[in-house]
């Protein structure tokens, strides 16, 4: 064996497990494996998980904070306007450097797969070409899946459809959309029809920014679900954001969720961004603006969490930490039962793996040897502590290490070191 991890705890609750890695794959998983290896890591009971996945991100805008100015109001619409100011100033080199830097952060945080939307409304397709180059460059250590995203509207922007098709021809894999941003509800529905038919024709997945507003009558998800069913796109379509669902009528949602389930439409919430960008027209009470995560999960719908933004026109914070994202999602949705907290961990690991269609993801023998050893005993503690990623392993090789979190105390009669883990 190339590497054996001893005495791991797994996200499903198994403890005292060894994991053997060989030739980039998981070779064996079980207690006290009688195997020799070139290298051993003693996990000492720490949690070993398949890597984190960011199901929704914008790598073309990431780390552009302050270019050409900061978002003064912090609102979604000023963010879109600011991105419009930045776009003509983008250079391929600078964009590539920022994206590579972000991927470094992601790897160090144990994020080894990212689905990134890329704006295709710039006729130069500068960001598309840059991110396709980045995708190739990071492939040995990070899976980057790109979504052709018509930020200015498929029908509002005259060249968007042609550009989207060009982007797909260049190698972008997923069809994006932004129906709520079109001029009318009817145009939004028409954009969904066009995009879903194109995806069906090309055999592609779909992931649309959908109903990112507080308008309870923004129901583009209904149309997205309808076309998914009509075209047989079951399991290949995702509605991202779906924030209007927070404000929808309960009776209407009770009809909608089973239809989404029937069509196999997945949902992606972006807790850090939804909680800060939505509800801006409210006084008090102020809506949370995140979609109905526990209700969607209870209806049997796949729900993942995305980071969406890090230090860009829409959001000045973030550090590629999907445990921070899960922690925010958990709080906003009041998902504090033991089962719900586990579901939040799945929303940044297994569930997005299904949504992205990642091959070989997981902890079973035969899966890719992609693992993260966390400074935590279980998924709930990992979220609580936003635990340090002690080791990040890609295809059987260690690609990042971080020290365990601890503090050195100088208090009379108290221990010299604490690590914030519950001592029993
Ligand atoms: Fe987004």
Short mmCIF file of C-alpha atoms and ligand atoms in Angstrom, two decimals:
data_model
loop_
_atom_site.label_atom_id
_atom_site.label_comp_id
_atom_site.label_asym_id
_atom_site.label_seq_id
_atom_site.Cartn_x
_atom_site.Cartn_y
_atom_site.Cartn_z
CA UNK A 1 0.00 0.00 0.00
CA UNK A 2 1.12 3.56 -0.63
CA UNK A 3 -0.52 5.01 2.46
CA UNK A 4 -2.61 3.66 5.34
CA UNK A 5 -4.61 5.92 7.64
CA UNK A 6 -5.07 4.21 11.02
CA UNK A 7 -7.84 4.61 13.59
CA UNK A 8 -10.16 6.95 11.70
CA UNK A 9 -13.70 7.96 12.62
CA UNK A 10 -15.98 8.13 9.60
CA UNK A 11 -18.91 10.50 8.90
CA UNK A 12 -21.39 7.59 9.19
CA UNK A 13 -20.31 7.03 12.81
CA UNK A 14 -17.97 4.05 12.37
CA UNK A 15 -14.88 4.29 14.59
CA UNK A 16 -11.46 2.63 14.74
CA UNK A 17 -11.31 2.24 10.97
CA UNK A 18 -8.19 1.91 8.80
CA UNK A 19 -8.20 3.17 5.22
CA UNK A 20 -5.62 1.81 2.77
CA UNK A 21 -4.72 3.78 -0.35
CA UNK A 22 -2.95 2.42 -3.42
CA UNK A 23 -2.40 3.76 -6.93
CA UNK A 24 -4.66 6.75 -6.32
CA UNK A 25 -7.64 4.69 -5.19
CA UNK A 26 -9.02 3.45 -1.89
CA UNK A 27 -7.93 -0.21 -1.66
CA UNK A 28 -9.49 -1.29 1.62
CA UNK A 29 -11.56 0.08 4.52
CA UNK A 30 -11.97 -1.76 7.82
CA UNK A 31 -10.81 -2.20 11.41
CA UNK A 32 -7.12 -3.04 12.02
CA UNK A 33 -6.16 -3.84 8.41
CA UNK A 34 -3.15 -6.22 8.41
CA UNK A 35 -1.32 -4.30 5.69
CA UNK A 36 2.09 -2.73 5.26
CA UNK A 37 2.43 0.69 3.71
CA UNK A 38 5.16 3.09 2.64
CA UNK A 39 3.55 5.71 4.85
CA UNK A 40 1.12 5.59 7.76
CA UNK A 41 -0.89 8.35 9.38
CA UNK A 42 -2.37 7.83 12.82
CA UNK A 43 -5.71 9.65 12.75
CA UNK A 44 -6.04 8.96 16.51
CA UNK A 45 -9.83 8.84 16.28
CA UNK A 46 -10.17 11.99 14.18
CA UNK A 47 -12.78 12.29 11.46
CA UNK A 48 -11.76 11.24 7.96
CA UNK A 49 -14.15 12.40 5.26
CA UNK A 50 -14.29 12.50 1.49
CA UNK A 51 -13.35 16.02 0.40
CA UNK A 52 -15.59 19.05 0.65
CA UNK A 53 -17.35 20.19 -2.50
CA UNK A 54 -18.46 23.70 -3.30
CA UNK A 55 -21.58 23.21 -5.42
CA UNK A 56 -22.01 26.87 -6.39
CA UNK A 57 -19.27 29.42 -6.92
CA UNK A 58 -18.15 32.29 -9.17
CA UNK A 59 -14.43 31.81 -9.75
CA UNK A 60 -14.29 34.53 -12.44
CA UNK A 61 -15.18 37.17 -9.83
CA UNK A 62 -13.45 35.69 -6.76
CA UNK A 63 -10.77 37.75 -5.01
CA UNK A 64 -11.52 40.83 -7.15
CA UNK A 65 -12.54 42.78 -4.04
CA UNK A 66 -11.98 46.53 -4.50
CA UNK A 67 -11.67 46.32 -8.30
CA UNK A 68 -12.43 48.92 -9.52
CA UNK A 69 -14.18 49.92 -6.27
CA UNK A 70 -15.96 48.29 -3.36
CA UNK A 71 -19.71 47.62 -3.19
CA UNK A 72 -20.83 50.50 -0.95
CA UNK A 73 -24.36 49.30 -0.20
CA UNK A 74 -23.48 45.60 -0.10
CA UNK A 75 -26.61 44.85 -2.17
CA UNK A 76 -27.14 42.31 -4.96
CA UNK A 77 -28.04 44.97 -7.54
CA UNK A 78 -24.99 47.15 -6.77
CA UNK A 79 -22.94 43.96 -6.98
CA UNK A 80 -24.29 43.20 -10.46
CA UNK A 81 -23.66 46.84 -11.53
CA UNK A 82 -20.13 46.70 -10.10
CA UNK A 83 -19.41 43.43 -11.92
CA UNK A 84 -20.56 45.21 -15.11
CA UNK A 85 -17.95 47.93 -14.42
CA UNK A 86 -15.22 45.38 -13.73
CA UNK A 87 -15.86 43.13 -16.74
CA UNK A 88 -14.35 45.40 -19.42
CA UNK A 89 -11.27 45.87 -17.23
CA UNK A 90 -10.59 42.14 -16.75
CA UNK A 91 -7.42 40.70 -18.17
CA UNK A 92 -6.94 37.02 -18.71
CA UNK A 93 -3.66 36.88 -16.79
CA UNK A 94 -4.99 38.61 -13.69
CA UNK A 95 -8.14 36.48 -13.71
CA UNK A 96 -6.09 33.28 -13.97
CA UNK A 97 -3.82 34.35 -11.12
CA UNK A 98 -6.78 35.16 -8.85
CA UNK A 99 -8.50 31.87 -9.71
CA UNK A 100 -5.33 29.87 -9.06
CA UNK A 101 -4.87 31.63 -5.73
CA UNK A 102 -8.44 30.79 -4.78
CA UNK A 103 -7.92 27.14 -5.74
CA UNK A 104 -4.89 27.09 -3.39
CA UNK A 105 -7.15 28.30 -0.58
CA UNK A 106 -9.77 25.70 -1.51
CA UNK A 107 -7.30 22.81 -1.43
CA UNK A 108 -5.95 23.95 1.94
CA UNK A 109 -9.56 23.88 3.20
CA UNK A 110 -10.11 20.37 1.84
CA UNK A 111 -12.32 21.52 -1.05
CA UNK A 112 -11.34 19.31 -3.98
CA UNK A 113 -14.28 19.98 -6.31
CA UNK A 114 -15.93 23.27 -7.28
CA UNK A 115 -18.83 23.96 -9.63
CA UNK A 116 -18.18 27.49 -10.84
CA UNK A 117 -20.48 29.61 -12.94
CA UNK A 118 -18.65 31.66 -15.55
CA UNK A 119 -20.19 34.77 -17.09
CA UNK A 120 -20.58 34.34 -20.87
CA UNK A 121 -22.12 37.76 -21.61
CA UNK A 122 -18.74 39.31 -22.45
CA UNK A 123 -18.43 38.71 -26.21
CA UNK A 124 -14.68 38.15 -25.83
CA UNK A 125 -15.39 35.08 -23.62
CA UNK A 126 -12.28 36.16 -21.76
CA UNK A 127 -13.37 34.62 -18.46
CA UNK A 128 -14.41 31.38 -20.17
CA UNK A 129 -11.03 30.97 -21.81
CA UNK A 130 -9.23 31.86 -18.59
CA UNK A 131 -11.19 29.41 -16.44
CA UNK A 132 -10.86 26.60 -19.01
CA UNK A 133 -7.12 27.13 -18.71
CA UNK A 134 -7.36 27.11 -14.91
CA UNK A 135 -9.50 23.95 -15.03
CA UNK A 136 -6.78 22.16 -16.93
CA UNK A 137 -4.01 23.48 -14.70
CA UNK A 138 -5.67 22.52 -11.39
CA UNK A 139 -7.02 19.15 -12.65
CA UNK A 140 -4.33 17.12 -10.83
CA UNK A 141 -5.55 18.47 -7.49
CA UNK A 142 -9.05 19.94 -7.92
CA UNK A 143 -12.07 19.12 -10.11
CA UNK A 144 -13.40 22.34 -11.58
CA UNK A 145 -16.80 22.05 -13.27
CA UNK A 146 -17.85 25.11 -15.26
CA UNK A 147 -21.37 26.42 -15.87
CA UNK A 148 -22.09 28.78 -18.79
CA UNK A 149 -23.82 31.61 -16.96
CA UNK A 150 -25.64 34.43 -18.81
CA UNK A 151 -25.29 36.97 -15.97
CA UNK A 152 -27.01 39.79 -17.91
CA UNK A 153 -29.95 37.58 -18.95
CA UNK A 154 -30.21 35.10 -21.82
CA UNK A 155 -32.83 37.24 -23.59
CA UNK A 156 -31.83 40.65 -22.18
CA UNK A 157 -28.31 40.32 -23.51
CA UNK A 158 -28.56 40.02 -27.33
CA UNK A 159 -25.45 37.86 -27.76
CA UNK A 160 -25.92 35.65 -24.68
CA UNK A 161 -27.37 32.56 -26.39
CA UNK A 162 -24.74 32.54 -29.12
CA UNK A 163 -22.00 33.10 -26.52
CA UNK A 164 -23.38 30.33 -24.30
CA UNK A 165 -23.24 27.90 -27.23
CA UNK A 166 -19.68 29.04 -28.02
CA UNK A 167 -18.69 28.47 -24.37
CA UNK A 168 -20.15 24.95 -24.44
CA UNK A 169 -18.31 24.23 -27.69
CA UNK A 170 -15.07 25.36 -26.01
CA UNK A 171 -15.53 22.85 -23.16
CA UNK A 172 -17.84 24.40 -20.54
CA UNK A 173 -19.93 21.49 -19.30
CA UNK A 174 -23.11 22.79 -17.67
CA UNK A 175 -25.90 25.06 -18.97
CA UNK A 176 -26.69 28.02 -16.68
CA UNK A 177 -29.43 30.63 -16.66
CA UNK A 178 -30.93 33.51 -14.69
CA UNK A 179 -34.68 33.52 -15.47
CA UNK A 180 -35.69 35.94 -12.68
CA UNK A 181 -33.39 38.59 -14.18
CA UNK A 182 -35.05 38.55 -17.61
CA UNK A 183 -37.34 41.51 -18.46
CA UNK A 184 -40.61 39.71 -17.68
CA UNK A 185 -41.78 36.52 -15.99
CA UNK A 186 -42.72 35.30 -19.49
CA UNK A 187 -39.21 35.97 -20.81
CA UNK A 188 -37.83 34.12 -17.78
CA UNK A 189 -39.97 31.10 -18.65
CA UNK A 190 -38.96 31.32 -22.30
CA UNK A 191 -35.26 31.42 -21.33
CA UNK A 192 -35.75 28.23 -19.31
CA UNK A 193 -37.42 26.48 -22.26
CA UNK A 194 -34.61 27.45 -24.63
CA UNK A 195 -31.85 26.46 -22.21
CA UNK A 196 -33.39 23.14 -21.15
CA UNK A 197 -34.05 22.13 -24.75
CA UNK A 198 -30.44 22.98 -25.62
CA UNK A 199 -29.18 20.95 -22.62
CA UNK A 200 -31.39 17.97 -23.55
CA UNK A 201 -30.17 18.10 -27.15
CA UNK A 202 -26.53 18.22 -26.03
CA UNK A 203 -26.84 15.74 -23.14
CA UNK A 204 -25.71 18.35 -20.60
CA UNK A 205 -26.52 19.16 -16.99
CA UNK A 206 -28.37 22.36 -16.07
CA UNK A 207 -27.80 24.67 -13.09
CA UNK A 208 -29.71 27.93 -13.14
CA UNK A 209 -29.68 30.87 -10.78
CA UNK A 210 -33.39 30.71 -10.11
CA UNK A 211 -35.73 33.02 -8.20
CA UNK A 212 -32.93 34.86 -6.39
CA UNK A 213 -35.35 37.42 -4.94
CA UNK A 214 -37.77 37.90 -2.07
CA UNK A 215 -40.75 38.06 -4.43
CA UNK A 216 -43.13 35.26 -3.39
CA UNK A 217 -44.56 35.28 -6.92
CA UNK A 218 -41.17 34.56 -8.50
CA UNK A 219 -41.95 30.95 -9.47
CA UNK A 220 -39.44 30.18 -12.21
CA UNK A 221 -38.55 26.98 -10.33
CA UNK A 222 -41.99 25.67 -11.33
CA UNK A 223 -41.13 26.18 -15.01
CA UNK A 224 -37.65 24.69 -14.55
CA UNK A 225 -39.24 21.64 -12.93
CA UNK A 226 -41.85 21.39 -15.73
CA UNK A 227 -39.24 21.38 -18.52
CA UNK A 228 -37.03 18.94 -16.57
CA UNK A 229 -39.96 16.52 -16.45
CA UNK A 230 -41.05 17.17 -20.05
CA UNK A 231 -37.57 16.65 -21.49
CA UNK A 232 -36.59 13.70 -19.32
CA UNK A 233 -33.73 15.59 -17.64
CA UNK A 234 -34.37 13.77 -14.35
CA UNK A 235 -31.35 14.00 -11.98
CA UNK A 236 -29.46 16.47 -14.19
CA UNK A 237 -31.08 19.80 -13.28
CA UNK A 238 -30.43 22.10 -10.34
CA UNK A 239 -32.12 25.28 -9.16
CA UNK A 240 -29.56 27.49 -7.41
CA UNK A 241 -30.53 30.00 -4.72
CA UNK A 242 -34.36 29.57 -4.90
CA UNK A 243 -34.59 32.32 -2.30
CA UNK A 244 -38.13 33.38 -3.28
CA UNK A 245 -39.27 30.02 -1.87
CA UNK A 246 -38.57 31.48 1.57
CA UNK A 247 -41.40 33.96 0.96
CA UNK A 248 -43.81 31.77 -1.01
CA UNK A 249 -47.26 30.76 0.15
CA UNK A 250 -47.15 27.51 2.12
CA UNK A 251 -49.94 25.89 0.13
CA UNK A 252 -48.13 26.60 -3.13
CA UNK A 253 -44.87 25.13 -1.76
CA UNK A 254 -46.73 21.98 -0.66
CA UNK A 255 -47.59 21.43 -4.34
CA UNK A 256 -44.18 22.49 -5.68
CA UNK A 257 -41.87 20.27 -3.63
CA UNK A 258 -43.37 16.92 -4.72
CA UNK A 259 -43.14 18.10 -8.35
CA UNK A 260 -39.43 18.88 -7.86
CA UNK A 261 -38.95 15.49 -6.26
CA UNK A 262 -40.78 13.76 -9.14
CA UNK A 263 -38.60 15.54 -11.72
CA UNK A 264 -35.39 14.88 -9.75
CA UNK A 265 -34.55 18.60 -9.59
CA UNK A 266 -31.87 19.40 -6.99
CA UNK A 267 -31.51 22.62 -5.00
CA UNK A 268 -28.46 24.61 -3.96
CA UNK A 269 -28.66 27.17 -1.17
CA UNK A 270 -25.89 29.70 -0.60
CA UNK A 271 -26.34 30.56 3.07
CA UNK A 272 -23.65 33.24 3.51
CA UNK A 273 -24.84 35.14 0.48
CA UNK A 274 -28.60 34.56 0.86
CA UNK A 275 -28.63 35.77 4.47
CA UNK A 276 -26.73 38.94 3.54
CA UNK A 277 -28.30 39.84 0.16
CA UNK A 278 -31.96 38.94 0.69
CA UNK A 279 -34.52 40.72 2.84
CA UNK A 280 -32.96 44.09 1.99
CA UNK A 281 -36.31 45.76 1.36
CA UNK A 282 -37.70 44.55 4.69
CA UNK A 283 -37.85 46.65 7.82
CA UNK A 284 -38.72 44.33 10.73
CA UNK A 285 -39.37 41.46 10.94
CA UNK A 286 -36.59 40.92 8.40
CA UNK A 287 -36.69 37.76 6.29
CA UNK A 288 -33.76 35.35 6.29
CA UNK A 289 -34.03 34.83 2.53
CA UNK A 290 -32.55 31.34 2.35
CA UNK A 291 -34.57 28.67 0.59
CA UNK A 292 -36.49 26.04 2.61
CA UNK A 293 -33.59 23.65 3.15
CA UNK A 294 -35.06 21.23 5.76
CA UNK A 295 -38.41 21.08 3.96
CA UNK A 296 -36.71 20.33 0.63
CA UNK A 297 -34.62 17.58 2.25
CA UNK A 298 -37.71 16.13 3.94
CA UNK A 299 -39.41 16.01 0.53
CA UNK A 300 -36.57 13.82 -0.76
CA UNK A 301 -34.85 16.53 -2.80
CA UNK A 302 -31.05 16.75 -2.95
CA UNK A 303 -29.92 19.99 -1.30
CA UNK A 304 -26.32 21.19 -1.34
CA UNK A 305 -24.71 24.33 0.06
CA UNK A 306 -22.50 26.61 -2.01
CA UNK A 307 -20.11 29.41 -1.07
CA UNK A 308 -21.18 31.48 -4.11
CA UNK A 309 -18.81 34.40 -3.49
CA UNK A 310 -15.49 35.15 -1.80
CA UNK A 311 -14.12 38.70 -1.80
CA UNK A 312 -15.91 39.82 -4.95
CA UNK A 313 -18.45 42.52 -5.98
CA UNK A 314 -21.17 40.81 -3.92
CA UNK A 315 -19.37 39.69 -0.77
CA UNK A 316 -16.23 41.03 0.93
CA UNK A 317 -15.67 38.06 3.22
CA UNK A 318 -15.00 34.31 3.02
CA UNK A 319 -11.96 32.05 2.87
CA UNK A 320 -13.02 28.91 0.91
CA UNK A 321 -14.22 27.28 4.12
CA UNK A 322 -17.21 25.01 3.39
CA UNK A 323 -17.52 24.30 7.12
CA UNK A 324 -18.24 28.01 7.59
CA UNK A 325 -20.88 27.73 4.87
CA UNK A 326 -22.45 24.67 6.53
CA UNK A 327 -22.37 26.39 9.90
CA UNK A 328 -24.22 29.41 8.53
CA UNK A 329 -26.75 27.21 6.71
CA UNK A 330 -27.38 25.25 9.88
CA UNK A 331 -28.06 28.41 11.86
CA UNK A 332 -30.18 30.19 9.28
CA UNK A 333 -32.37 27.11 8.75
CA UNK A 334 -32.46 26.29 12.48
CA UNK A 335 -31.20 22.79 11.61
CA UNK A 336 -30.04 22.00 15.12
CA UNK A 337 -31.31 18.43 15.59
CA UNK A 338 -28.56 15.80 15.44
CA UNK A 339 -29.95 14.46 12.17
CA UNK A 340 -30.26 17.93 10.62
CA UNK A 341 -26.67 18.84 11.57
CA UNK A 342 -25.49 15.66 9.83
CA UNK A 343 -27.57 16.67 6.81
CA UNK A 344 -25.67 20.00 6.74
CA UNK A 345 -22.40 18.05 6.58
CA UNK A 346 -23.78 15.95 3.71
CA UNK A 347 -24.75 19.21 1.93
CA UNK A 348 -21.03 20.03 1.52
CA UNK A 349 -19.85 16.46 0.77
CA UNK A 350 -21.97 13.58 -0.58
CA UNK A 351 -24.97 15.52 -1.89
CA UNK A 352 -23.03 17.92 -4.14
CA UNK A 353 -21.00 14.92 -5.40
CA UNK A 354 -24.30 13.53 -6.75
CA UNK A 355 -25.41 16.90 -8.12
CA UNK A 356 -22.11 17.43 -9.94
CA UNK A 357 -22.09 13.79 -11.10
CA UNK A 358 -18.59 13.21 -9.72
CA UNK A 359 -17.21 9.77 -10.51
CA UNK A 360 -15.40 7.78 -7.79
CA UNK A 361 -16.38 10.02 -4.87
CA UNK A 362 -16.67 8.48 -1.40
CA UNK A 363 -15.03 6.20 1.13
CA UNK A 364 -15.73 2.81 -0.43
CA UNK A 365 -12.97 0.61 -1.88
CA UNK A 366 -12.45 1.61 -5.52
CA UNK A 367 -13.21 5.30 -4.93
CA UNK A 368 -10.56 7.92 -5.61
CA UNK A 369 -8.10 8.24 -2.73
CA UNK A 370 -9.31 11.79 -1.99
CA UNK A 371 -9.66 12.36 1.75
CA UNK A 372 -9.54 15.00 4.44
CA UNK A 373 -8.46 14.32 8.02
CA UNK A 374 -10.10 16.85 10.32
CA UNK A 375 -9.21 18.05 13.79
CA UNK A 376 -12.62 16.87 15.04
CA UNK A 377 -14.24 13.65 16.20
CA UNK A 378 -17.38 13.77 14.08
CA UNK A 379 -19.26 15.91 11.51
CA UNK A 380 -21.04 18.00 14.13
CA UNK A 381 -17.79 18.85 15.91
CA UNK A 382 -16.24 19.62 12.53
CA UNK A 383 -18.96 22.20 11.86
CA UNK A 384 -18.83 23.57 15.42
CA UNK A 385 -15.08 24.12 15.34
CA UNK A 386 -14.74 24.77 11.60
CA UNK A 387 -12.08 22.21 12.27
CA UNK A 388 -8.53 22.43 10.96
CA UNK A 389 -7.83 20.25 7.94
CA UNK A 390 -4.88 18.28 9.36
CA UNK A 391 -4.26 16.47 6.08
CA UNK A 392 -5.78 16.89 2.64
CA UNK A 393 -5.11 13.90 0.40
CA UNK A 394 -5.64 13.86 -3.37
CA UNK A 395 -5.25 10.60 -5.32
CA UNK A 396 -3.36 9.12 -2.38
CA UNK A 397 -0.87 11.99 -1.97
CA UNK A 398 -0.82 14.58 0.80
CA UNK A 399 -1.43 17.98 -0.86
CA UNK A 400 -1.94 20.15 2.24
CA UNK A 401 -1.32 20.04 5.99
CA UNK A 402 -2.50 22.37 8.72
CA UNK A 403 -1.71 22.38 12.43
CA UNK A 404 -4.42 21.40 14.90
CA UNK A 405 -6.08 24.36 16.58
CA UNK A 406 -4.94 24.93 20.15
CA UNK A 407 -4.15 27.74 22.51
CA UNK A 408 -1.40 27.95 25.12
CA UNK A 409 -2.69 29.22 28.44
CA UNK A 410 -0.79 30.77 31.32
CA UNK A 411 -3.48 30.59 33.98
CA UNK A 412 -2.77 29.52 37.56
CA UNK A 413 -3.94 25.95 38.19
CA UNK A 414 -5.30 25.52 34.68
CA UNK A 415 -3.97 23.33 31.81
CA UNK A 416 -1.20 24.75 29.66
CA UNK A 417 -2.93 23.79 26.41
CA UNK A 418 -6.53 23.60 25.29
CA UNK A 419 -7.93 22.42 21.95
CA UNK A 420 -11.65 23.35 22.26
CA UNK A 421 -12.68 19.67 22.11
CA UNK A 422 -14.89 18.26 24.82
CA UNK A 423 -12.72 16.36 27.33
CA UNK A 424 -14.37 13.35 28.98
FE1 LIG B 1 -24.37 32.60 -7.83
#
